[in-house]
Amino acid sequence: HDALSHHLVYTFITILLVARALPKSPVQLLASDPANMLEERLPLEIFLTILRLSVGSTQPVTDLVTLQLVCRSWHDIIAGASFLWATINTAEGFRACSKALQVAKNSLLELTCGEGMNKKDRNEFSRLANERADQWKSLVIDVDQWEVLLTTLRTYRPPKLEKLHMASWDYKNSSEDEIILLGGDPAAGLKDFKLNRVVIQLASLQLAGLEALHLQGLPQVSAIEIITIITESPSLKVLFLSQVGGGTMPSQAAAGQSSLVSHSPIRLPFLINLSLIDLPSPFFNLLVSILIVPQLCCLDINCRLEEQPPAEFFAAGLVHLHPTLNSITSNCHKYEVSLSSWGSYDIRVAQHVPS
């Protein structure tokens, strides 16, 4: 819904700005000189930026082809702007994706590889995409369907890769199924990393400098691994953790202290979105007691207080976040607190996230 709203807004802005910049009627517009039509009233760079913002991520080729139907000038401009074709979603099918890959030329590619192709087309598109691996900027992949692309990720580190999202519905929870990515090299330059039920050897990636981290459905990923990644990524803006963080805690509480685990505070000055969902109690208690997040706008907590009285959690466990909670609740547009019959607390507080 949000993606559709943004798409409609950007399309409206496109039409509005072009209409205001060009005083001619539609008939006069179509009859005007394409070479001078935009250049006189609207800088080409601004027009191309508006076009890029008007193209969605679910059907980018369809959006571009539709925009090309406006007039001959738009058609020619879009056809010549290779970077506009660099967003590719396999849901549009092999023909559209292979066309976009060809027109994109040397532009950095943003690939979403999920549904939309049979096995033969997936293998052929994978072959074409692998030839451009040096151009990958973003890759969102269903590893159950895209074995050929996954093979490339296992052995090669795309030098321009900034975003990597991997998901699987064929859940495996064994070290024997652990995938080693990028030939065992560090994931240098990666800014946005998401794993959903994909068992990866995280240590070899040496993740650091992330701006977004999303780990879900991976109970074998230890608290120590996650704390290390967070500590090495002070520029984090989004942190989503769900069903992770089992095993031994980084350090144990000293004798006589509360049940909270002791650890040095971690300051994340740019974090605006924090989600802690269904984490083991010791790991959850650790995180909420050590994170310093002064700019937080959205907080989503779901936890079971099996080993800790609610009073201790709200009085001691969240005391570190009280200033932040006071800040985001003062002007929040969403605020929910609920307690399920099996003892699970669900807390959501959200403001409008600044752009």
XYZ file of C-alpha atoms in Angstrom, residues 132-315:
184
model
C 27.132 -8.411 -15.313
C 28.068 -9.394 -11.736
C 30.511 -6.492 -11.561
C 27.506 -4.158 -12.012
C 25.363 -5.572 -9.187
C 24.476 -2.835 -6.731
C 21.485 -4.536 -5.136
C 20.368 -8.167 -5.073
C 17.143 -9.468 -3.520
C 17.026 -13.235 -4.035
C 14.881 -16.243 -3.198
C 17.673 -18.780 -2.788
C 15.299 -21.749 -3.229
C 14.632 -20.831 -6.873
C 17.791 -19.090 -8.039
C 20.470 -21.744 -7.594
C 22.663 -20.418 -10.422
C 22.825 -16.903 -8.969
C 23.445 -18.378 -5.516
C 26.392 -20.318 -6.946
C 27.893 -17.027 -8.108
C 27.372 -15.494 -4.653
C 29.110 -18.473 -3.083
C 32.299 -17.986 -5.083
C 32.516 -14.332 -6.136
C 32.260 -10.955 -4.425
C 30.498 -8.393 -6.662
C 32.614 -5.262 -6.124
C 29.706 -2.766 -6.274
C 27.244 -4.716 -4.113
C 25.667 -2.507 -1.419
C 22.405 -4.325 -0.716
C 21.920 -8.078 -0.267
C 18.595 -9.612 0.790
C 18.308 -13.412 0.904
C 15.218 -15.444 1.783
C 14.325 -19.135 1.893
C 11.156 -21.077 2.629
C 12.994 -24.412 2.687
C 14.204 -23.942 6.248
C 17.412 -25.646 7.337
C 18.883 -25.510 10.815
C 22.151 -27.389 10.471
C 25.756 -26.270 10.232
C 26.107 -28.724 7.350
C 23.738 -26.524 5.326
C 25.627 -23.330 6.172
C 26.415 -21.274 3.079
C 29.762 -19.559 2.664
C 29.310 -16.419 0.581
C 31.659 -14.357 -1.597
C 34.347 -17.042 -1.632
C 34.942 -16.443 2.050
C 35.979 -12.814 1.478
C 34.742 -9.935 3.687
C 31.592 -8.181 2.454
C 33.325 -4.841 2.001
C 30.974 -2.041 0.944
C 27.770 -3.811 1.971
C 25.299 -1.346 3.551
C 21.980 -3.216 3.663
C 21.951 -6.894 4.706
C 18.901 -9.107 5.219
C 18.631 -12.822 5.949
C 15.288 -14.588 6.285
C 15.724 -18.275 7.179
C 18.941 -18.595 5.155
C 21.795 -20.241 7.055
C 24.944 -18.226 6.296
C 28.443 -18.288 7.750
C 28.423 -14.739 9.090
C 31.939 -14.722 10.532
C 33.639 -14.803 7.120
C 31.658 -11.779 5.906
C 33.129 -9.602 8.677
C 30.061 -7.363 8.477
C 30.800 -3.767 9.464
C 29.592 -0.318 8.487
C 26.027 -1.485 7.836
C 23.136 0.976 7.639
C 20.398 -1.680 7.742
C 20.461 -5.139 9.333
C 17.555 -7.598 9.180
C 17.943 -11.106 10.639
C 14.884 -13.334 10.906
C 14.176 -16.993 11.680
C 17.798 -17.922 12.471
C 18.003 -19.200 16.067
C 21.492 -20.561 15.436
C 22.867 -17.014 14.899
C 24.356 -16.259 18.295
C 24.016 -13.168 20.439
C 27.788 -12.749 20.256
C 27.721 -12.617 16.436
C 24.925 -10.054 16.416
C 26.483 -7.848 19.082
C 29.753 -7.853 17.122
C 28.001 -6.736 13.926
C 26.064 -3.991 15.713
C 29.164 -2.720 17.483
C 31.033 -2.528 14.166
C 28.126 -0.692 12.488
C 27.645 2.626 14.337
C 25.847 4.099 11.292
C 22.905 1.688 11.546
C 19.571 3.291 10.713
C 17.384 0.170 10.727
C 17.768 -2.866 13.004
C 15.301 -5.764 12.771
C 15.934 -8.928 14.800
C 13.445 -11.794 15.000
C 13.967 -15.317 16.369
C 17.743 -14.945 16.632
C 20.341 -14.593 19.377
C 20.487 -17.982 21.032
C 23.457 -19.521 22.795
C 25.871 -17.955 25.273
C 25.666 -14.251 26.074
C 28.777 -12.053 25.549
C 29.274 -11.757 29.316
C 27.414 -12.859 32.428
C 26.029 -10.602 35.117
C 28.195 -10.189 38.177
C 27.098 -11.717 41.453
C 24.474 -9.670 43.244
C 23.318 -7.797 40.135
C 19.929 -8.138 38.493
C 19.254 -10.890 35.974
C 20.239 -8.514 33.166
C 23.474 -9.373 31.413
C 26.216 -6.784 31.836
C 27.838 -5.305 28.736
C 29.301 -1.997 27.632
C 26.730 0.394 26.136
C 26.456 0.543 22.345
C 25.665 3.960 20.884
C 23.764 4.041 17.585
C 23.263 7.770 16.939
C 21.539 7.312 13.546
C 19.160 4.447 14.366
C 15.550 5.417 13.593
C 13.827 2.021 13.387
C 14.300 -0.761 15.961
C 12.394 -4.069 15.976
C 13.082 -6.822 18.530
C 10.698 -9.705 17.887
C 10.477 -13.006 19.762
C 14.072 -12.999 21.021
C 15.384 -15.221 23.843
C 14.846 -13.382 27.119
C 18.555 -13.069 28.053
C 19.430 -11.596 24.667
C 16.405 -9.290 24.652
C 17.247 -8.023 28.135
C 20.819 -7.380 27.064
C 19.875 -5.344 23.999
C 17.309 -3.084 25.638
C 19.710 -2.373 28.500
C 22.772 -1.392 26.414
C 21.485 0.313 23.250
C 21.730 4.111 23.195
C 19.455 5.326 20.382
C 18.776 9.081 20.701
C 17.201 9.509 17.236
C 14.822 6.529 17.383
C 11.456 7.115 15.700
C 9.946 3.634 15.505
C 10.160 0.936 18.192
C 8.585 -2.512 17.889
C 9.060 -4.982 20.751
C 7.556 -8.432 21.131
C 8.902 -10.522 23.990
C 8.020 -13.236 26.469
C 8.884 -12.525 30.072
C 9.304 -16.115 31.164
C 12.337 -15.680 33.431
C 11.819 -12.106 34.625
C 8.949 -10.377 36.458
C 7.251 -7.660 34.356
C 7.999 -5.051 37.016
C 11.727 -5.735 36.752
C 11.603 -5.524 32.969
C 9.740 -2.222 32.799
C 11.565 -0.643 35.739
